[in-house]
Each structure stands twice: as structure tokens, then as C-alpha cells.
């Protein structure tokens, strides 16, 4: 089924924020906004849910912590507890200060890298990915708001968008 | 103005309460304190005049159960003095740390904190009484009223070549002169910055703001040098055989994190009473971030100092930690949990940093932890294994916390709680994160 969307282009981020608020108040559905740079407060204005990336990162950090502890406990204490320079290898706790730098680094490593990979996966980013850019100017100095037409009247919607300060309004059928 | 007037009224309501608490505490303590000291002084002459680690404990071990109470008194030669010293230093260091944080905010031209400047000003009001008390305590040690510092005892020095080699630095007159210089410097900077900040409210141009900026930068340079030397003089020298290069930083981290915590607690309290109109949860969030970050910074320095010495295990350095781990196991490792694990887990979540309850809980944990930190720095060298957090420690803590609260809240009443003409005040009022 062919769906129609309207692309409204703005040139000012303040105007865009105002427009987003008006569009949401009028109960039109914004499907996407393209912006050349992060606009402060845009996610709040759009009503997007806060990211859970930090929680994921915390969990990855805990995993890294556990991995490093298990690894060193197995290697240094259980598998072959040598006497290396008089360090007490009888139990993990006794030798733990020497392990802390590695524990710390692996925690950070896991937290950082897995979080970044999660970010790439969730936002579908990878090399050779085809760019999904509806208008090249949005990477430079224009802002584009994509609105579902759904069952609204195109006339009315474009009039409304024109009043919010849109510079260009395009009807896209796909 | 209104805020200031209400604050004034409030200050007078709050002040007597705490002072009465303190007086009660002092009265309760007065029975123990002098007796103990008297007995202990005698003991010092009879027994070994060298109350170093574990030494007096072995002297005490000869006695037996029947006279258990007296026996403990023997061991606790330095206990009340050390308790007072620790509590005095703890609150003094909060005021000094607040001054450093305040100067940092001024020098870095922070846009979020000017609405909190008067709160910091109020806390630094304790700097003058606190530092004078510290100076008096040092002078009392210098005049042999106690044995907190072994190197002040001429008999000990006569038999101790290691200390003899350090007498060029570690001698009483020079120590007191140094202390006087630090104290004078900190207080003059504090006085000038405060005075300029008050005058700026009435001024017509921002010239005084620039003066304060320069003063704050000057203070930071002076502070960095003197804080480091202060930590050698006032804390590290209780263990005159031991030295550590990052000790000054370590003391600094303890000092700045408790100061930020205190700023947060006082701000939350004043806010809850409606005296800080423009402080919102973003300001608290920022302070909580500093608490979180400096807690980690403290843990980093604590661990760096500990691990380097543990790893290389050089006898002359490692005794410091051996006495602490053997005799002070719970406070020594407990404070790491209090100062690092709890703040990290409590304050990691961005939403929790905005909830006053969480900030207060972790603030109290941090303050307890840093009291223990100072406790573990001073106690092993002064009372050895006969430490206990009992009446002298708690009452000294209550005495100085009462004095601290009194001076701070009286300081808060002296000026309106919102600076009027600070160039960043508008930004700060609308600060949100």
C-alpha cells in the first residue's frame, strides 16, 4: 500500500523546535527528522524515549569485571600457582591488588566496546551501508521533518506546515 | 534580601540547638577526658616515652584483667588527643576544601555555580576558627602536652638517627612557622575573596569580579603548594619514619570530596527550607557528579598508594600498611567500601543524582568514610592497636560538628544567599542540565 509522507524543510533549529511542538500539539505523526547537528531538546520535543545505552554499558562493564576475575583466578591461582617474585598466589584475595589494573581495564574495555557495538547495531550503522538521506542539504544546513500523511488532508497539512515556518514542503509518495 | 533575612532568623534558631548539643556532649566528655590525660601523662614518664605503633600496647599488655579499665587507659595514652585532632582536622579540611572548590569555580568561570557561592562562602567561614584550632593543637603538641608527634620528643629524637636526619624540616618552631604561614595565607585569600564578592553586590562595574578571578587563581597556586606541605606536616609526620610522594594528593582528594559533599548537603538543606530560590535539581546533579567523580579520584589515589607499596613491599615503607591491615582491618578496608563502592553504586545513575534522598544518603556515607580515612591516617601512629571509636572519638566529632554547623550557619546569615552582580549569575539561575 502506497504511503504518503510530507517532507518539510526548515533552515533554523529554533524554528524546527517550535514546529515540532506545534505539529505534536496538532496530533500529526512525525516519522523522522533529519538534522545536520544535534539540536538540544529535540528528542524531548519529539517525545522520544530516553536511551538505555547507559544501562547496557553498565551490564557490559559488570560482564567485563566478572570475565577478568574468572580469567585471572583461573590462570594465576588455580591452574598454575607459581611463585613469581614472592607474590602470594595462594588465593585470589591475597594477590588481588596486582590484578586490579587488569580488572579495571577489562571492565572499561567491555563497557566501552560492547556499548559502541550495541549503538551501531541499534542504529543500523555499518560500512557500505546505503545512506538514507532524503535530501543532501540536511547534512549541511537544512532540517527536514518527515510527517505521515495517513488519513489527513494533504492540503490542510501543508497549509499547517507552511504556517509553522517551513521553507519547502514536498509530498513524497512511495 | 528576603532570603538573607529569613536565613538570619533561621541561623539564630538553629544555632542554639547545636551548641546545646555540643555542651551536653562536652559535659559528658569532661568526666573522662582530663582524668585520662592525667593518668596518661604519668604513664608517659614511667613507661617508655615513645608512643609509636604498638609500643604502648606492649607496655599495657603486662597489666591484667582486674584493672581492665585502667589497663585500657594506659593503652589509650594518646586517644583523646588523637580523637580531638582527627575531628578538628576533619572539619577544618572540609572548610579548606570548600575554599579550594570555590576558588576553582571562580577561576574556571563556572556558569552553573554562582547561585551556590554564598553557600560555599558560609562553609568557608569555618576556615578561620578551624585553622586556629588546628594551630593551637599543633602548638600544644609542640609544647609537649601530648605525644601525637613522636619527633617532637627530644628523647626519642636523640636515639633515632632517621628522625635526626629530618630535624632540619621536622622541628617545632619551623613547623609552627609553616603552619602559621599556611593558615595566614588561606585566611587572607578567603577574607579578600569574600570581601570583594560582597562589595561586588554594591558595585557599579565588574572590576571586583576580575580581582576575585585573579585572587582565586593565586589562591589555587598557593593552596596546591601549602596543602601538600600541610599534609606532610600535620598528617604524615605522625609517622616520621614513613614517607609517600603522593600523600599530599591523597589528602587533597579526601578533602575535596568531603567539601563537595558538604556543599551539596548544606545546599539541599537550605533549599528544603526555601532559602535558595534558584537552586534546582540540576545544580544538585552537578554537585553529585563531583561527589561521584572525586570519590573515584580518591579511590584511585588510595589504591595507587596502596598498590605501589604492597607490590614492591620495601620494609621501610610497607610497615605503614602492615600496621593498618593488621590492627585496623575493618576501618582500613571499610572506608574503601564507604568511600568508593557505595558512592559509585548510589550515584552512578543520572536520575538518582537528582533525588535529594540519594544525594543525602551517599553524602553521609562519604563523610563517614572520610572521617574514617583521617582516622586511619592518624590513629595507627598515635594509639596503635588500642583504637576504638568510643566516647572520646564520637564526642570530639560531635563537638566539632556542632561548632562547624554553628559557624557555618552563622556565616550563612551574614550575607544574602544570592550574589547580586556576579556576571554569571543569570546563567546560573537558569542552569539546567
Coordinates of C-alpha atoms in Angstrom, one line a residue:
Chain A
X1 CA 0.0 0.0 0.0
X2 CA 1.4 3.3 -1.0
X3 CA 2.0 5.6 1.9
X4 CA 2.4 9.3 1.6
X5 CA 4.8 11.4 3.6
X6 CA 5.4 15.1 3.6
X7 CA 8.9 16.5 3.8
X8 CA 9.0 19.9 5.3
X9 CA 12.4 21.7 5.2
X10 CA 13.4 24.3 7.8
X11 CA 16.6 26.3 7.9
X12 CA 16.7 27.2 11.6
X13 CA 16.9 24.9 14.5
X14 CA 14.8 27.2 16.8
X15 CA 12.1 27.2 14.1
X16 CA 12.3 23.5 13.9
X17 CA 11.8 23.1 17.6
X18 CA 8.8 25.4 17.5
X19 CA 7.4 23.5 14.6
X20 CA 7.9 20.1 16.3
X21 CA 5.9 21.3 19.2
X22 CA 3.1 22.6 17.1
X23 CA 3.0 19.5 14.9
X24 CA 2.8 17.3 18.0
X25 CA 0.1 19.5 19.5
X26 CA -1.9 19.2 16.3
X27 CA -1.6 15.4 16.7
X28 CA 0.2 14.8 13.4
X29 CA 2.7 12.0 13.4
X30 CA 6.4 12.8 12.8
X31 CA 8.1 9.8 11.4
X32 CA 11.6 11.2 11.2
X33 CA 13.6 14.4 11.5
X34 CA 16.9 14.8 9.7
X35 CA 19.3 17.4 11.1
X36 CA 22.9 18.3 10.3
X37 CA 23.8 18.5 14.0
X38 CA 22.3 17.6 17.4
X39 CA 19.6 20.0 18.3
X40 CA 19.3 20.4 22.0
X41 CA 15.9 19.3 23.3
X42 CA 14.7 17.9 20.0
X43 CA 14.3 14.4 21.5
X44 CA 12.2 15.8 24.4
X45 CA 10.1 17.9 22.0
X46 CA 9.5 14.9 19.8
X47 CA 8.7 12.8 22.9
X48 CA 11.3 10.1 22.2
X49 CA 12.1 7.7 24.9
X50 CA 15.4 8.1 26.7
X51 CA 18.2 5.9 25.6
X52 CA 19.0 2.7 27.6
X53 CA 22.6 2.6 26.2
X54 CA 24.0 3.5 29.6
X55 CA 22.2 0.6 31.3
X56 CA 23.6 -1.7 28.6
X57 CA 27.0 -0.3 29.2
X58 CA 26.8 -0.9 32.9
X59 CA 25.8 -4.5 32.3
X60 CA 28.7 -5.0 29.8
X61 CA 31.1 -3.5 32.4
X62 CA 29.9 -6.0 35.0
X63 CA 30.4 -8.8 32.5
X64 CA 34.0 -7.5 31.9
X65 CA 34.6 -7.4 35.6
X66 CA 33.5 -11.0 36.0
X67 CA 35.4 -12.2 33.0
X68 CA 38.6 -10.6 34.2
X69 CA 38.2 -12.0 37.7
X70 CA 37.5 -15.5 36.5
X71 CA 40.3 -15.4 34.0
X72 CA 43.0 -14.3 36.4
X73 CA 41.7 -16.5 39.2
X74 CA 41.9 -19.5 36.9
X75 CA 45.3 -18.6 35.3
X76 CA 47.2 -17.2 38.3
X77 CA 45.7 -19.1 41.3
X78 CA 44.1 -22.4 40.1
X79 CA 45.9 -23.5 37.0
X80 CA 49.5 -22.9 37.8
X81 CA 50.1 -21.0 41.0
X82 CA 53.8 -20.2 40.6
X83 CA 55.8 -18.2 43.0
X84 CA 56.6 -15.1 40.9
X85 CA 58.7 -12.6 42.8
X86 CA 57.2 -13.7 46.1
X87 CA 53.7 -12.6 45.3
X88 CA 51.2 -14.6 47.3
X89 CA 49.4 -16.8 44.9
X90 CA 47.5 -18.9 47.5
X91 CA 44.2 -17.2 47.0
X92 CA 42.7 -14.6 44.8
X93 CA 42.2 -12.0 47.6
X94 CA 45.9 -12.2 48.7
X95 CA 47.1 -11.3 45.3
X96 CA 44.3 -9.1 44.2
X97 CA 46.0 -5.7 44.2
X98 CA 48.2 -6.9 41.4
X99 CA 45.0 -7.9 39.4
X100 CA 43.2 -4.6 39.9
X101 CA 44.7 -2.8 36.9
X102 CA 43.7 -5.6 34.6
X103 CA 40.2 -5.9 36.2
X104 CA 39.8 -2.1 35.7
X105 CA 40.9 -2.1 32.1
X106 CA 38.9 -5.1 31.1
X107 CA 35.8 -3.6 32.7
X108 CA 36.3 -0.4 30.8
X109 CA 37.1 -2.3 27.6
X110 CA 33.9 -4.4 27.7
X111 CA 31.8 -1.5 28.7
X112 CA 33.1 0.8 26.0
X113 CA 33.4 -1.5 23.1
X114 CA 30.2 -3.5 23.6
X115 CA 28.3 -0.3 24.1
X116 CA 29.6 1.1 20.8
X117 CA 28.8 -2.1 19.0
X118 CA 25.3 -2.0 20.6
X119 CA 24.9 1.5 19.4
X120 CA 25.9 0.5 15.8
X121 CA 23.5 -2.4 15.8
X122 CA 20.6 -0.5 17.3
X123 CA 21.1 2.4 14.9
X124 CA 21.9 0.1 12.0
X125 CA 25.2 1.6 11.1
X126 CA 27.9 -0.3 9.3
X127 CA 30.4 0.1 6.4
X128 CA 28.9 0.0 2.9
X129 CA 25.5 0.8 4.4
X130 CA 23.5 2.8 1.9
X131 CA 22.9 6.3 3.2
X132 CA 19.2 7.0 3.9
X133 CA 19.3 10.7 3.2
X134 CA 16.2 12.2 1.7
X135 CA 17.9 15.5 0.9
X136 CA 21.6 16.1 0.7
X137 CA 21.2 19.6 2.2
X138 CA 20.2 18.1 5.6
X139 CA 23.8 17.2 6.2
X140 CA 24.9 20.8 5.7
X141 CA 22.4 23.5 6.8
X142 CA 18.8 22.3 6.4
X143 CA 16.5 20.5 8.7
X144 CA 13.9 18.1 7.3
X145 CA 10.8 16.9 9.1
X146 CA 9.0 13.9 7.7
X147 CA 5.4 13.6 8.5
X148 CA 2.9 10.8 7.8
X149 CA 0.0 12.0 5.8
X150 CA -2.1 9.0 6.8
X151 CA -5.7 10.0 6.6
X152 CA -5.2 13.7 6.9
X153 CA -5.9 16.0 4.0
X154 CA -2.7 16.9 2.2
X155 CA -3.9 20.4 1.6
X156 CA -4.6 21.1 5.2
X157 CA -1.4 19.5 6.4
X158 CA 0.8 21.5 4.0
X159 CA -1.0 24.7 5.0
X160 CA -0.4 23.9 8.6
X161 CA 3.3 23.2 8.0
X162 CA 3.7 26.4 5.9
X163 CA 2.4 28.3 8.9
X164 CA 5.0 26.7 11.2
X165 CA 7.6 28.3 9.0
X166 CA 8.6 25.5 6.7
X167 CA 10.7 26.7 3.7
X168 CA 9.8 23.9 1.4
X169 CA 7.0 21.4 1.6
X170 CA 7.2 18.3 -0.6
X171 CA 4.7 15.4 -1.0
X172 CA 6.5 12.1 -1.3
X173 CA 4.7 9.0 -2.5
X174 CA 6.3 5.7 -2.1
Chain B
X1 CA 17.4 40.2 50.7
X2 CA 14.3 38.3 51.9
X3 CA 16.2 35.1 51.6
X4 CA 19.1 36.6 53.7
X5 CA 16.7 37.9 56.3
X6 CA 15.0 34.6 56.7
X7 CA 18.4 32.9 56.8
X8 CA 19.4 35.3 59.6
X9 CA 16.3 34.4 61.7
X10 CA 16.9 30.7 60.9
X11 CA 20.5 30.9 61.8
X12 CA 19.6 32.1 65.3
X13 CA 17.0 29.4 65.7
X14 CA 19.3 26.7 64.5
X15 CA 22.5 27.8 66.3
X16 CA 21.5 27.3 70.0
X17 CA 20.2 23.8 69.3
X18 CA 23.5 22.6 68.1
X19 CA 25.6 24.4 70.7
X20 CA 23.5 22.9 73.4
X21 CA 24.1 19.6 71.9
X22 CA 27.7 20.3 72.0
X23 CA 27.7 21.5 75.6
X24 CA 25.9 18.4 76.7
X25 CA 28.5 16.4 74.8
X26 CA 31.3 18.3 76.3
X27 CA 29.9 17.9 79.8
X28 CA 29.5 14.2 79.2
X29 CA 33.0 14.0 77.9
X30 CA 34.6 16.3 80.6
X31 CA 34.4 13.4 83.1
X32 CA 36.5 11.1 81.0
X33 CA 38.8 13.4 79.2
X34 CA 41.0 15.2 81.8
X35 CA 41.3 12.1 84.0
X36 CA 42.5 10.0 81.2
X37 CA 45.0 12.6 80.2
X38 CA 46.3 13.0 83.7
X39 CA 46.8 9.3 84.1
X40 CA 48.3 9.0 80.8
X41 CA 50.9 11.8 81.4
X42 CA 52.1 9.9 84.4
X43 CA 52.3 6.8 82.4
X44 CA 54.4 8.6 79.9
X45 CA 57.1 9.3 82.4
X46 CA 57.1 5.9 84.0
X47 CA 57.0 3.9 80.9
X48 CA 58.5 4.4 77.6
X49 CA 58.2 7.9 76.4
X50 CA 57.8 6.7 72.8
X51 CA 54.2 6.1 71.9
X52 CA 54.8 4.7 68.4
X53 CA 53.0 2.0 66.7
X54 CA 52.0 -0.8 69.1
X55 CA 54.7 0.3 71.6
X56 CA 52.4 1.4 74.4
X57 CA 50.2 -1.6 73.7
X58 CA 53.0 -3.9 74.6
X59 CA 53.6 -1.9 77.8
X60 CA 49.9 -2.2 78.5
X61 CA 49.9 -6.0 77.8
X62 CA 51.9 -6.6 81.0
X63 CA 48.9 -5.5 83.2
X64 CA 46.0 -7.8 83.8
X65 CA 42.2 -8.3 83.7
X66 CA 41.3 -7.0 87.2
X67 CA 42.4 -3.5 86.3
X68 CA 41.0 -3.8 82.9
X69 CA 39.6 -0.3 82.8
X70 CA 42.9 1.3 83.9
X71 CA 44.7 -1.0 81.6
X72 CA 42.8 0.4 78.7
X73 CA 43.5 3.9 80.0
X74 CA 47.2 3.0 79.8
X75 CA 46.9 2.0 76.2
X76 CA 44.9 5.0 75.4
X77 CA 47.7 7.4 76.1
X78 CA 47.0 9.5 73.0
X79 CA 43.5 8.5 72.4
X80 CA 41.5 11.7 73.4
X81 CA 44.2 13.9 71.9
X82 CA 44.1 12.0 68.7
X83 CA 40.3 12.0 68.7
X84 CA 40.3 15.7 69.0
X85 CA 43.0 16.1 66.5
X86 CA 41.2 13.9 63.9
X87 CA 37.8 15.6 64.4
X88 CA 39.4 19.1 64.3
X89 CA 41.3 18.3 61.2
X90 CA 38.3 16.7 59.5
X91 CA 36.1 19.7 59.8
X92 CA 38.9 22.1 59.1
X93 CA 39.7 20.2 55.9
X94 CA 36.1 20.5 54.8
X95 CA 36.3 24.2 55.1
X96 CA 39.6 24.3 53.3
X97 CA 38.4 22.0 50.5
X98 CA 35.3 24.2 50.1
X99 CA 37.6 27.2 49.7
X100 CA 39.6 25.3 47.1
X101 CA 36.4 24.3 45.2
X102 CA 35.1 27.9 45.5
X103 CA 38.4 29.3 44.0
X104 CA 38.2 26.6 41.3
X105 CA 34.7 27.7 40.4
X106 CA 35.8 31.4 40.3
X107 CA 38.9 30.8 38.3
X108 CA 37.3 28.5 35.8
X109 CA 34.4 31.0 35.4
X110 CA 31.9 28.3 36.0
X111 CA 28.4 29.3 34.8
X112 CA 26.4 26.9 37.0
X113 CA 27.7 27.5 40.4
X114 CA 27.3 31.3 41.3
X115 CA 24.0 30.6 43.0
X116 CA 25.9 28.4 45.3
X117 CA 28.7 30.8 46.0
X118 CA 27.2 32.1 49.2
X119 CA 26.7 28.6 50.5
X120 CA 30.4 27.9 49.9
X121 CA 31.2 31.2 51.5
X122 CA 29.2 30.1 54.5
X123 CA 31.1 26.9 54.8
X124 CA 34.5 28.6 54.4
X125 CA 33.5 30.7 57.4
X126 CA 34.7 27.8 59.4
X127 CA 38.2 28.1 57.9
X128 CA 39.4 30.7 60.4
X129 CA 38.2 29.1 63.6
X130 CA 39.1 25.7 62.3
X131 CA 42.6 26.6 61.3
X132 CA 43.2 28.4 64.6
X133 CA 42.1 25.3 66.5
X134 CA 44.5 23.2 64.4
X135 CA 47.3 25.7 65.1
X136 CA 46.5 25.5 68.8
X137 CA 46.5 21.7 68.7
X138 CA 49.9 21.7 66.9
X139 CA 51.3 24.2 69.4
X140 CA 50.1 22.1 72.3
X141 CA 51.8 19.1 70.8
X142 CA 54.9 21.3 70.3
X143 CA 54.9 22.2 74.0
X144 CA 54.6 18.6 75.0
X145 CA 51.1 18.5 76.2
X146 CA 50.7 15.3 74.3
X147 CA 52.6 12.7 72.3
X148 CA 50.9 12.9 69.0
X149 CA 54.1 13.5 67.2
X150 CA 57.0 11.3 68.2
X151 CA 59.5 13.5 66.6
X152 CA 58.6 16.3 69.0
X153 CA 60.0 14.3 71.8
X154 CA 63.7 15.2 72.3
X155 CA 64.5 11.8 73.9
X156 CA 63.1 9.9 71.0
X157 CA 65.0 12.0 68.6
X158 CA 68.2 11.6 70.5
X159 CA 68.1 7.8 69.9
X160 CA 66.6 7.9 66.4
X161 CA 69.0 8.6 63.6
X162 CA 66.3 8.6 61.0
X163 CA 64.5 11.4 62.7
X164 CA 67.7 13.2 63.4
X165 CA 68.3 13.4 59.7
X166 CA 64.9 15.1 59.3
X167 CA 65.2 17.6 62.1
X168 CA 66.1 20.3 59.6
X169 CA 62.5 20.1 58.5
X170 CA 60.8 18.4 61.4
X171 CA 61.3 20.8 64.3
X172 CA 58.7 22.5 66.4
X173 CA 59.5 26.2 65.7
X174 CA 59.7 25.6 61.9
X175 CA 56.5 23.5 62.0
X176 CA 54.6 26.3 63.8
X177 CA 56.0 28.9 61.5
X178 CA 55.0 26.9 58.4
X179 CA 51.6 26.3 59.9
X180 CA 51.2 30.0 60.6
X181 CA 52.1 30.8 57.0
X182 CA 49.6 28.4 55.6
X183 CA 46.9 29.5 57.9
X184 CA 47.5 33.2 57.3
X185 CA 47.6 32.7 53.6
X186 CA 44.4 30.7 53.4
X187 CA 42.5 33.1 55.6
X188 CA 43.8 36.2 53.9
X189 CA 42.7 34.8 50.5
X190 CA 39.4 33.8 51.9
X191 CA 38.9 37.2 53.6
X192 CA 39.7 39.1 50.4
X193 CA 37.6 37.0 48.1
X194 CA 34.7 37.1 50.4
X195 CA 35.0 40.9 50.9
X196 CA 35.3 41.5 47.1
X197 CA 32.3 39.3 46.5
X198 CA 30.2 41.3 49.0
X199 CA 31.4 44.6 47.6
X200 CA 30.6 43.4 44.1
X201 CA 26.9 43.3 45.1
X202 CA 27.0 47.1 45.7
X203 CA 29.4 48.0 42.9
X204 CA 28.6 49.5 39.5
X205 CA 31.1 47.7 37.4
X206 CA 32.7 44.3 37.3
X207 CA 36.2 45.3 38.3
X208 CA 36.0 43.4 41.6
X209 CA 35.0 40.2 39.7
X210 CA 38.3 40.4 37.8
X211 CA 40.1 41.0 41.1
X212 CA 38.4 37.9 42.5
X213 CA 39.3 35.9 39.5
X214 CA 43.0 36.8 40.0
X215 CA 42.8 36.2 43.7
X216 CA 41.2 32.8 43.1
X217 CA 43.9 31.8 40.6
X218 CA 46.5 33.0 43.1
X219 CA 44.9 31.0 45.9
X220 CA 44.9 27.8 43.9
X221 CA 48.6 28.1 43.3
X222 CA 49.2 28.9 46.9
X223 CA 46.8 26.2 48.0
X224 CA 48.4 23.5 45.9
X225 CA 51.8 24.1 47.5
X226 CA 50.7 24.6 51.0
X227 CA 48.1 21.8 51.0
X228 CA 50.8 19.4 50.1
X229 CA 53.2 20.6 52.7
X230 CA 50.3 20.8 55.3
X231 CA 49.6 17.1 54.7
X232 CA 53.3 16.3 55.3
X233 CA 53.4 18.4 58.4
X234 CA 50.1 17.7 60.0
X235 CA 49.4 14.1 59.0
X236 CA 52.4 12.3 57.5
X237 CA 54.7 13.5 60.3
X238 CA 52.8 11.4 62.9
X239 CA 54.7 8.5 61.2
X240 CA 58.1 10.2 61.0
X241 CA 59.8 7.1 59.6
X242 CA 57.5 6.8 56.7
X243 CA 57.1 8.8 53.6
X244 CA 55.0 8.7 50.4
X245 CA 55.2 11.0 47.4
X246 CA 51.5 11.1 46.5
X247 CA 50.4 11.7 50.1
X248 CA 49.6 15.3 49.5
X249 CA 47.3 14.5 46.6
X250 CA 45.7 11.7 48.6
X251 CA 44.9 14.1 51.4
X252 CA 43.7 16.6 48.9
X253 CA 41.3 14.1 47.3
X254 CA 39.8 13.3 50.7
X255 CA 39.5 17.0 51.4
X256 CA 37.8 18.0 48.1
X257 CA 35.3 15.1 48.1
X258 CA 34.2 15.8 51.6
X259 CA 34.0 19.5 50.8
X260 CA 31.8 19.0 47.8
X261 CA 29.6 16.6 49.8
X262 CA 29.2 19.2 52.5
X263 CA 28.3 21.9 49.9
X264 CA 25.7 19.5 48.5
X265 CA 24.3 18.7 51.9
X266 CA 24.1 22.3 53.0
X267 CA 22.5 23.4 49.7
X268 CA 19.9 20.6 49.9
X269 CA 19.1 21.6 53.5
X270 CA 18.8 25.3 52.7
X271 CA 16.8 24.5 49.6
X272 CA 14.4 22.3 51.6
X273 CA 13.8 25.3 53.9
X274 CA 13.2 27.5 50.9
X275 CA 16.2 29.8 51.2
X276 CA 17.7 29.0 47.8
X277 CA 15.2 30.1 45.3
X278 CA 17.3 29.5 42.2
X279 CA 18.9 26.2 43.1
X280 CA 17.3 23.4 41.1
X281 CA 17.9 19.8 40.8
X282 CA 20.5 20.4 38.0
X283 CA 22.7 22.2 40.5
X284 CA 22.4 19.2 42.9
X285 CA 23.0 16.9 39.9
X286 CA 26.3 18.7 39.2
X287 CA 27.4 18.6 42.8
X288 CA 26.5 14.9 42.9
X289 CA 28.6 14.4 39.8
X290 CA 31.5 16.0 41.5
X291 CA 30.9 13.8 44.6
X292 CA 30.9 10.7 42.3
X293 CA 34.0 11.8 40.4
X294 CA 36.0 12.8 43.3
X295 CA 35.1 9.6 45.1
X296 CA 36.6 7.7 42.3
X297 CA 39.6 10.0 42.3
X298 CA 40.1 9.3 46.0
X299 CA 39.9 5.6 45.4
X300 CA 42.4 5.9 42.6
X301 CA 44.9 7.7 44.7
X302 CA 44.2 5.4 47.7
X303 CA 44.8 2.4 45.5
X304 CA 47.8 3.8 43.8
X305 CA 49.5 4.5 47.1
X306 CA 48.5 1.1 48.5
X307 CA 49.3 -1.0 45.5
X308 CA 52.7 0.6 44.8
X309 CA 53.8 -0.1 48.4
X310 CA 52.2 -3.5 48.5
X311 CA 53.7 -4.5 45.2
X312 CA 57.3 -3.5 45.9
X313 CA 57.0 -4.5 49.6
X314 CA 60.0 -2.5 50.7
X315 CA 60.2 -3.0 54.5
X316 CA 60.7 0.7 55.4
X317 CA 57.6 1.7 53.5
X318 CA 55.4 -1.3 54.0
X319 CA 55.1 -1.1 57.8
X320 CA 52.7 1.7 57.3
X321 CA 50.2 -0.6 55.7
X322 CA 51.0 -3.7 57.7
X323 CA 50.0 -1.9 60.9
X324 CA 46.9 -0.7 59.2
X325 CA 45.9 -4.0 57.8
X326 CA 46.6 -6.0 60.9
X327 CA 45.2 -3.6 63.5
X328 CA 42.8 -1.6 61.5
X329 CA 41.4 -4.1 59.1
X330 CA 37.8 -3.1 59.3
X331 CA 38.2 0.7 59.2
X332 CA 41.0 0.4 56.6
X333 CA 39.1 -1.7 54.1
X334 CA 35.7 -0.5 55.3
X335 CA 36.5 3.1 54.3
X336 CA 37.2 1.9 50.8
X337 CA 33.7 0.4 50.6
X338 CA 32.2 3.6 52.1
X339 CA 34.2 6.0 50.0
X340 CA 34.2 4.2 46.8
X341 CA 31.8 1.3 46.4
X342 CA 28.7 3.0 47.9
X343 CA 29.1 6.3 46.1
X344 CA 29.8 4.7 42.8
X345 CA 26.8 2.4 43.0
X346 CA 24.5 5.1 44.5
X347 CA 25.4 8.0 42.3
X348 CA 26.1 6.3 39.0
X349 CA 22.5 6.6 37.8
X350 CA 21.8 10.0 36.4
X351 CA 18.3 10.1 37.8
X352 CA 19.5 9.3 41.3
X353 CA 21.8 12.3 41.3
X354 CA 18.7 14.5 41.1
X355 CA 16.9 12.8 44.0
X356 CA 17.8 14.6 47.2
X357 CA 17.4 11.4 49.3
X358 CA 20.1 9.6 47.3
X359 CA 22.5 12.5 47.5
X360 CA 22.0 12.9 51.2
X361 CA 22.4 9.1 51.9
X362 CA 25.6 8.9 49.8
X363 CA 26.8 12.3 51.2
X364 CA 26.5 10.9 54.8
X365 CA 28.3 7.7 53.7
X366 CA 31.0 9.7 52.1
X367 CA 31.5 12.0 55.1
X368 CA 31.6 8.9 57.5
X369 CA 34.1 7.3 55.1
X370 CA 36.4 10.3 55.0
X371 CA 36.3 10.7 58.8
X372 CA 37.5 7.1 58.9
X373 CA 40.1 7.9 56.3
X374 CA 41.6 10.6 58.6
X375 CA 41.1 8.2 61.5
X376 CA 43.2 5.6 59.8
X377 CA 45.8 8.1 58.9
X378 CA 46.3 9.4 62.4
X379 CA 45.3 6.7 64.8
X380 CA 47.8 3.8 64.0
X381 CA 50.7 6.1 64.7
X382 CA 49.3 7.6 67.8
X383 CA 47.3 5.0 69.7
X384 CA 48.4 1.8 67.8
X385 CA 46.2 -1.2 68.2
X386 CA 44.2 0.1 71.1
X387 CA 42.0 2.1 68.9
X388 CA 38.3 2.2 69.4
X389 CA 35.6 4.5 68.2
X390 CA 34.2 5.3 71.6
X391 CA 33.2 8.2 73.7
X392 CA 36.2 10.5 73.0
X393 CA 36.1 10.0 69.3
X394 CA 32.3 10.4 69.0
X395 CA 32.1 13.3 71.3
X396 CA 35.1 15.1 69.7
X397 CA 33.3 14.5 66.4
X398 CA 30.1 15.9 67.8
X399 CA 31.8 18.9 69.4
X400 CA 33.4 19.9 66.2
X401 CA 30.4 19.1 64.1
X402 CA 28.4 21.4 66.4
X403 CA 30.9 24.1 66.1
X404 CA 31.1 23.6 62.4
X405 CA 27.3 23.8 62.0
X406 CA 27.1 26.8 64.3
X407 CA 29.9 28.8 62.5
X408 CA 28.7 27.8 59.0
X409 CA 25.1 28.7 59.5
X410 CA 26.1 31.9 61.3
X411 CA 28.3 32.6 58.3
X412 CA 25.3 32.0 56.0
X413 CA 23.3 34.7 57.8
X414 CA 25.9 37.3 57.2
X415 CA 25.0 38.0 53.6
X416 CA 22.2 37.5 51.2
X417 CA 22.3 33.9 49.8
X418 CA 22.2 35.1 46.2
X419 CA 25.1 37.2 44.8
X420 CA 23.6 40.1 43.0
X421 CA 26.1 41.3 40.4
X422 CA 28.1 38.3 39.6
X423 CA 28.5 38.3 35.8
X424 CA 27.5 34.6 35.6
X425 CA 24.6 34.8 38.0
X426 CA 21.9 34.9 35.3
X427 CA 23.3 31.9 33.6
X428 CA 23.5 30.1 36.9
X429 CA 19.9 30.9 37.7
X430 CA 18.7 29.3 34.5
X431 CA 21.2 26.5 34.6
X432 CA 19.7 23.2 33.8
X433 CA 21.3 20.0 32.7

